[in-house]
Short mmCIF file of C-alpha atoms in Angstrom, two decimals:
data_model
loop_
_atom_site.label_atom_id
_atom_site.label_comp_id
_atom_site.label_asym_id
_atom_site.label_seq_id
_atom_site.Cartn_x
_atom_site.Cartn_y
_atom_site.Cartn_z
CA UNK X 1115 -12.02 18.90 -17.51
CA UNK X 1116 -8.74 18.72 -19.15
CA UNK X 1117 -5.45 20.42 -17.12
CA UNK X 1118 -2.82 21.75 -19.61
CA UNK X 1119 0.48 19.67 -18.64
CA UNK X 1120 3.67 19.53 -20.65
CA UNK X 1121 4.79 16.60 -22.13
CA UNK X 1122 8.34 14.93 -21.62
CA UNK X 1123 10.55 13.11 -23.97
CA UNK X 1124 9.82 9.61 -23.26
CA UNK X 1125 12.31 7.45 -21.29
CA UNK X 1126 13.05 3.77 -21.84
CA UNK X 1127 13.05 1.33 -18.71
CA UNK X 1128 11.97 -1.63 -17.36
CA UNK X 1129 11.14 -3.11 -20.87
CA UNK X 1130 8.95 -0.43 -21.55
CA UNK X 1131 9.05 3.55 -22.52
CA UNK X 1132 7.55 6.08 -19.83
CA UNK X 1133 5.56 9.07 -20.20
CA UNK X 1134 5.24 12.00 -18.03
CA UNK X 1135 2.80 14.86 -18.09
CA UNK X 1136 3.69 17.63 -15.65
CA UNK X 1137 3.25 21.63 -14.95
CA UNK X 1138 4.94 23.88 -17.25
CA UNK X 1139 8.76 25.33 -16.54
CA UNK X 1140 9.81 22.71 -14.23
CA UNK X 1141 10.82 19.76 -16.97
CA UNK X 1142 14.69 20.87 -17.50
CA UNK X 1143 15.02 20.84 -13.35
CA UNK X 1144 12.81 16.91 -13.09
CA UNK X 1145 14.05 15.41 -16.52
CA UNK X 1146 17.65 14.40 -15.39
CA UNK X 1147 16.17 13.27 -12.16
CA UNK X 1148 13.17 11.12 -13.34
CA UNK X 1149 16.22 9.37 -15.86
CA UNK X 1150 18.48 8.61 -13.23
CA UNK X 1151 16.24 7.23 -11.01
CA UNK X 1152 14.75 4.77 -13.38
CA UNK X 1153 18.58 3.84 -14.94
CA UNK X 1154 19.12 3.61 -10.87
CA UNK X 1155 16.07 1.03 -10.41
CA UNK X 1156 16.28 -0.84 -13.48
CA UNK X 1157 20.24 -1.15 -12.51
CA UNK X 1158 19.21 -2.61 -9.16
CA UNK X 1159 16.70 -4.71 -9.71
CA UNK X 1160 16.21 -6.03 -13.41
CA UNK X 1161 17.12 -10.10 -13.26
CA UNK X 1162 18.05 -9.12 -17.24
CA UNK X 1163 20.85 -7.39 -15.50
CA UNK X 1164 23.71 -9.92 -13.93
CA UNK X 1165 25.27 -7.14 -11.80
CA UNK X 1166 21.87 -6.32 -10.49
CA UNK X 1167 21.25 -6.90 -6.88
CA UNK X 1168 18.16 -9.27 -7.63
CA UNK X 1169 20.71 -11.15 -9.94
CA UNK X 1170 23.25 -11.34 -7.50
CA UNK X 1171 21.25 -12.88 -4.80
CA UNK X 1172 19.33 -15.36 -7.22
CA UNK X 1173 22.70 -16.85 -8.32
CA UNK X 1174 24.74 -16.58 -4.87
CA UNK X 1175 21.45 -17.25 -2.81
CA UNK X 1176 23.09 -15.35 -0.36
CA UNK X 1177 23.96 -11.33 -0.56
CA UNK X 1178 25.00 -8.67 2.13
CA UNK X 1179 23.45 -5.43 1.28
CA UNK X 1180 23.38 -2.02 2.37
CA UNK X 1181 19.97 -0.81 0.25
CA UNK X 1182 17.14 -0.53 2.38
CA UNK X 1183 14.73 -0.44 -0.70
CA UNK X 1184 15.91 -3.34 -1.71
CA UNK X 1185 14.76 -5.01 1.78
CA UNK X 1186 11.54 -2.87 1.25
CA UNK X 1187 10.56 -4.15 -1.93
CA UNK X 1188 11.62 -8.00 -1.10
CA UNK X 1189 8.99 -7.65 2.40
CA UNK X 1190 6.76 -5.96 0.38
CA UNK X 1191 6.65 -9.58 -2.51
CA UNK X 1192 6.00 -11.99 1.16
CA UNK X 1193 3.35 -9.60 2.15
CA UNK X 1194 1.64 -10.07 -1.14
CA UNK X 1195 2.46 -13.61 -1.23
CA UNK X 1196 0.05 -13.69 1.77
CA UNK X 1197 -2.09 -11.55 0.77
CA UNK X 1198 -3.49 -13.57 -2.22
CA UNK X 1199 -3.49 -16.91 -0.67
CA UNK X 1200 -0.07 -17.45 -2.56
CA UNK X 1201 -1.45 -16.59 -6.06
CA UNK X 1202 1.03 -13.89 -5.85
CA UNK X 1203 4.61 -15.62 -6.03
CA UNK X 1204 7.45 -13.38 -7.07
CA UNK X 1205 10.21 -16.01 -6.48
CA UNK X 1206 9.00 -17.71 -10.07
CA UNK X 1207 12.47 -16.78 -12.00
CA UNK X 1208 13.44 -20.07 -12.35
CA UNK X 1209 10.08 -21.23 -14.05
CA UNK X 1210 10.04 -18.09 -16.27
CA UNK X 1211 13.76 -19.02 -17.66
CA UNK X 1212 12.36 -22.96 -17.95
CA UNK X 1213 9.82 -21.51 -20.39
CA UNK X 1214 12.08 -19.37 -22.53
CA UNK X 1215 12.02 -16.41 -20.85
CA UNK X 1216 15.53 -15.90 -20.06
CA UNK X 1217 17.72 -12.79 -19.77
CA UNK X 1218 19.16 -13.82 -23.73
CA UNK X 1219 15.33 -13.90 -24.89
CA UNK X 1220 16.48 -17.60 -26.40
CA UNK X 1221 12.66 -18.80 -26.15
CA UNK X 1222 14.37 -22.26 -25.82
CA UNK X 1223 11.96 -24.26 -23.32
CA UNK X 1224 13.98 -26.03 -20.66
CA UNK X 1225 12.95 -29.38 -19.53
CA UNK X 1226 14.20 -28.96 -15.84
CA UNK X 1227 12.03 -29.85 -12.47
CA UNK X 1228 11.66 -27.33 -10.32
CA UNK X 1229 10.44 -27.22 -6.95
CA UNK X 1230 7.57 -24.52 -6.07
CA UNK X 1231 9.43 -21.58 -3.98
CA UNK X 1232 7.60 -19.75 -1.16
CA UNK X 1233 8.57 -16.36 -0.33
CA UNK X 1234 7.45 -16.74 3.16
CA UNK X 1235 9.67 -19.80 3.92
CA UNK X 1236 12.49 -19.86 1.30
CA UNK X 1237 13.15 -15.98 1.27
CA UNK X 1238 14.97 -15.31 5.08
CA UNK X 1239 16.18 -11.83 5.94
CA UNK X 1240 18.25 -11.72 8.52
CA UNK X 1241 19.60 -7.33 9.41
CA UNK X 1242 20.81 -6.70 5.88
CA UNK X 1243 21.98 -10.16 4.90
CA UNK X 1244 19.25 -12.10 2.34
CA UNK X 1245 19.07 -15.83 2.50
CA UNK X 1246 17.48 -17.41 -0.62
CA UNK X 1247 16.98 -21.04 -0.19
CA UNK X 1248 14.68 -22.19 -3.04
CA UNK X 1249 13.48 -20.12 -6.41
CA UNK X 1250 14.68 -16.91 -7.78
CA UNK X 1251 13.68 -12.92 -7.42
CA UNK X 1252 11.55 -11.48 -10.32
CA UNK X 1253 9.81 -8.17 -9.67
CA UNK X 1254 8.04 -7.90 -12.44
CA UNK X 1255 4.57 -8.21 -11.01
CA UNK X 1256 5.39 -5.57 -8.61
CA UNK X 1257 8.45 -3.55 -9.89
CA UNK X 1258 7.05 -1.12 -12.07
CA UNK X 1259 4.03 -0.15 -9.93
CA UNK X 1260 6.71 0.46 -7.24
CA UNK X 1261 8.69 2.42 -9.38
CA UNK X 1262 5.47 4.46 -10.38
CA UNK X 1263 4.91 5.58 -6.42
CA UNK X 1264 8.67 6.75 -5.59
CA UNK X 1265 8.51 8.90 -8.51
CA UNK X 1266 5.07 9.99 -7.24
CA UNK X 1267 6.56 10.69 -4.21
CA UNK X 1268 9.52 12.74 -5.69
CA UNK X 1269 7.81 14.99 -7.86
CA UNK X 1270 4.78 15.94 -5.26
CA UNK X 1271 7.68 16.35 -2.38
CA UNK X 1272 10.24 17.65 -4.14
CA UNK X 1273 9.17 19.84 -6.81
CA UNK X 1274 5.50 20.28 -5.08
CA UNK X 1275 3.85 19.56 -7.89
CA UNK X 1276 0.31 19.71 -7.75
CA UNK X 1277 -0.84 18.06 -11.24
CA UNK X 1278 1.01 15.02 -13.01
CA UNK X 1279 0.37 11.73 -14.84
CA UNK X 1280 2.86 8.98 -15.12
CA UNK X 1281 2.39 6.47 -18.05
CA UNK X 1282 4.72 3.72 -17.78
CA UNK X 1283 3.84 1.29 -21.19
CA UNK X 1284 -0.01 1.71 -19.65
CA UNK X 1285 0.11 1.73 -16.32
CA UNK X 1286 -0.93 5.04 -14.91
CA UNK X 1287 -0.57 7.25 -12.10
CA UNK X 1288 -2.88 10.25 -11.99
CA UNK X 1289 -2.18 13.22 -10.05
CA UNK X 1290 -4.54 15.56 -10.88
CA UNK X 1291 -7.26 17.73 -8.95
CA UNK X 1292 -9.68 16.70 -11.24
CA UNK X 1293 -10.62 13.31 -12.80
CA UNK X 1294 -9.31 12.81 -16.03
CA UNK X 1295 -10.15 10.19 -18.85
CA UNK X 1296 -7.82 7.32 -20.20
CA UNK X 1297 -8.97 5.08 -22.89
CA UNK X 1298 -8.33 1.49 -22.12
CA UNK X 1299 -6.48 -0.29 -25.05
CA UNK X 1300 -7.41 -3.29 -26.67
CA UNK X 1301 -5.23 -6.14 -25.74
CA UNK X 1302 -4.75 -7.36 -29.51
CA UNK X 1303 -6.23 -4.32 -31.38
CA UNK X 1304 -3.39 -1.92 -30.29
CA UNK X 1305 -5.46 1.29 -32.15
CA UNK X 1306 -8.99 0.29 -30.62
CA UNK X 1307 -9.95 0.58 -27.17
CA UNK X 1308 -12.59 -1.23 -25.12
CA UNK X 1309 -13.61 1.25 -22.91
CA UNK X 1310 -12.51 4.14 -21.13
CA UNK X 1311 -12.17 5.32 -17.50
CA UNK X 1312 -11.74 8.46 -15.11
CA UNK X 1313 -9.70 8.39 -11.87
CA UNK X 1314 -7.59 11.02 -10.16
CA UNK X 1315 -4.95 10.69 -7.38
CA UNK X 1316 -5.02 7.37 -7.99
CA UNK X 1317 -3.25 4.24 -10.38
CA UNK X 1318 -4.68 1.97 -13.12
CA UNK X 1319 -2.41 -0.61 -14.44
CA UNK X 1320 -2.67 -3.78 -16.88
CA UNK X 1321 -1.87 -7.35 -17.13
CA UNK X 1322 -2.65 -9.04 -20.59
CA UNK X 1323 -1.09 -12.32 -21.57
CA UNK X 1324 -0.68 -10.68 -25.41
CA UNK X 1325 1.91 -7.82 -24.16
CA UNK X 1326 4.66 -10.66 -23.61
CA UNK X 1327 4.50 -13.93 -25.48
CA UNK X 1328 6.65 -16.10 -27.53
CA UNK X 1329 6.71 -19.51 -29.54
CA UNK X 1330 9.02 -21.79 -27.61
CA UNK X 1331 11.68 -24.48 -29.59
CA UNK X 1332 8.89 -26.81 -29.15
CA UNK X 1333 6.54 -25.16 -31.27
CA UNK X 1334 3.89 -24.25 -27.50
CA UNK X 1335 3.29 -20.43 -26.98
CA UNK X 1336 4.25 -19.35 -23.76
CA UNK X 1337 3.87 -16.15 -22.20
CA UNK X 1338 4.76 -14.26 -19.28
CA UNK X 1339 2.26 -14.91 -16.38
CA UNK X 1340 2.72 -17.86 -14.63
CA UNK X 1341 0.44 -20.12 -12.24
CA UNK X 1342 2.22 -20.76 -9.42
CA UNK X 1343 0.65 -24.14 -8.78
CA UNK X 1344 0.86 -25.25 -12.27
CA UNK X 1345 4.12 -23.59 -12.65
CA UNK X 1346 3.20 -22.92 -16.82
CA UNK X 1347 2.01 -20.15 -18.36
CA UNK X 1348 -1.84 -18.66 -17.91
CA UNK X 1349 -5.01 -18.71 -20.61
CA UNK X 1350 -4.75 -15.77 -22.96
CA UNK X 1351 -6.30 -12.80 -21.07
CA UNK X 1352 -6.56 -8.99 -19.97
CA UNK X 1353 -7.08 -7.15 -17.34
CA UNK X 1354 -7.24 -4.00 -15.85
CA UNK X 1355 -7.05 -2.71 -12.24
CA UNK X 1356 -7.40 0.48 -10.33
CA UNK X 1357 -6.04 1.28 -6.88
CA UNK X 1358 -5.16 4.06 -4.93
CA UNK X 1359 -1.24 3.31 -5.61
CA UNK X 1360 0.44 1.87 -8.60
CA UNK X 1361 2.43 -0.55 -6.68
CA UNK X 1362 -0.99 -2.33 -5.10
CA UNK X 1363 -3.03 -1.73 -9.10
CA UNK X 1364 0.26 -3.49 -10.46
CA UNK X 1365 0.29 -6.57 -8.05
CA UNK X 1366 -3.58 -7.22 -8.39
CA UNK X 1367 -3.76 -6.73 -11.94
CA UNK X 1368 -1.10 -9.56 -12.37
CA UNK X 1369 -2.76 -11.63 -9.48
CA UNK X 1370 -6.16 -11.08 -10.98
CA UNK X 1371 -4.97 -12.29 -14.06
CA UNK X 1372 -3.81 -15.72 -12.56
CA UNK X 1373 -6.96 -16.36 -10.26
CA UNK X 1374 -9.93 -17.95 -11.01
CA UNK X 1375 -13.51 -16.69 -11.07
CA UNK X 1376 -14.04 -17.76 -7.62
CA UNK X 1377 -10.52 -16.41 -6.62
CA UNK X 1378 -11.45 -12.90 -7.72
CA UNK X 1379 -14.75 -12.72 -5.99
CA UNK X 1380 -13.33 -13.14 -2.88
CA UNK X 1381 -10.37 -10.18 -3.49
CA UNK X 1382 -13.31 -8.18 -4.73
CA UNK X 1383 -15.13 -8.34 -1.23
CA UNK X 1384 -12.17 -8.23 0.84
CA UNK X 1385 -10.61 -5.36 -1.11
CA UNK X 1386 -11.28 -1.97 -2.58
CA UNK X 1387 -10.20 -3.49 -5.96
CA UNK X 1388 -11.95 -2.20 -9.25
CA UNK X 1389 -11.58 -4.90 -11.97
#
């Protein structure tokens, strides 16, 4: 059944434009909030950003912070890391800017060496002070989802809502008391979709090789999911993922998309994942 929600203007961050659906006559009381807390985030945390505290630490290797989320999220990359047998690597900055994917967009593939980073050895937090010996931050397999939940959080504990959907560039956060239907797009055919699926008070998100890719100086198209071991860029491919939280449907959608066949069998028996 569909719940009647009212629709706010969308708001650009994180290199995307989020959607919210929420009850009626609360929107002028949540709209300044939801902005300032993704301006706040995307401030924080964007490696684009070279006052960011992600930028900070990646080019000091060493930063002093008072921001506990900051901490939170950083634990939160090493548990993953574990988690998927070290598929999951968000230390790969370095290798992202070698393949053109650098905060200028210059698409200029680099030619430099770099060493494979492990957030469970080269990442060393010590209190509030952050050590970075090897690789750089990038949250992007993580950030979004993340983002997704504290809003979550803040509009069910602060303005008790009971119904609400979050669309952040496709990945979705349902809050509803009934299940409601989202089409899933096709990765190339932007008007078609492929399929279509029901969840409530819980996340969906994507990972598709087509959403950010580029032709490099040297003629190779790149894009933005990277094989740790290989340290290059994926196969083209798509995928979606639903979890209870947007933060865990973010991280195994991009995780899924870098593991092999026999890689994603084993997450599927050892998880609640729906691929």
């Amino acid at each position: 059944m569909a719940i009647k929600l009212q629709n706010l203007e969308p708001i650009e961050g994180l290199g995307t434009f989020w959607y919210f659906e929420l009850e009626r006559g609360r929107e002028l009381q949540i709209l300044p909030i939801l902005k300032n807390t993704i301006r706040e985030f995307n401030q924080n945390y964007s490696r684009f950003d070279e006052n960011s505290l992600v930028s900070q630490l990646n080019k000091n290797k060493e930063l002093e912070v008072d921001n506990e989320e900051f901490i939170e999220l950083l634990r939160l990359g090493i548990i993953y890391y574990t988690k998927t047998n070290k598929i999951f690597n968000f230390l790969l900055e370095g290798q992202l800017t070698n393949l053109g994917y650098d905060k200028d967009y210059t698409f200029q593939e680099k030619n430099n060496q770099l060493k494979l980073p492990s957030p469970s050895l080269d990442l060393i937090i010590q209190n509030k002070t952050i050590f970075l010996k090897k690789g750089g931050v990038d949250f992007g397999g993580f950030g979004k989802g993340f983002l997704i939940d504290k809003i979550s959080k803040i509009l069910q504990s602060q303005f008790q809502l009971q119904n609400f959907i979050i669309n952040a560039g496709g990945d979705i956060f349902c809050h509803t008391k009934e299940a409601q239907s989202f089409h899933l797009q096709h990765p190339t055919k932007k008007s078609q979709s492929i399929g279509q699926i029901e969840i409530s008070n819980s996340a969906i998100a994507s990972s598709s090789t087509f959403l950010r890719n580029w032709n490099t100086n040297k003629g190779k198209n790149k894009n933005h999911l990277i094989n740790p071991f290989t340290q290059d860029s994926i196969e083209p491919s798509a995928v979606f993922v639903t979890s209870n939280t947007a933060v865990e449907a973010d991280m195994w959608a991009t995780t899924i998309a870098i593991a092999n066949e026999k890689q994603i069998h084993e997450f599927q028996k050892n998880t609640l994942l729906s691929i």
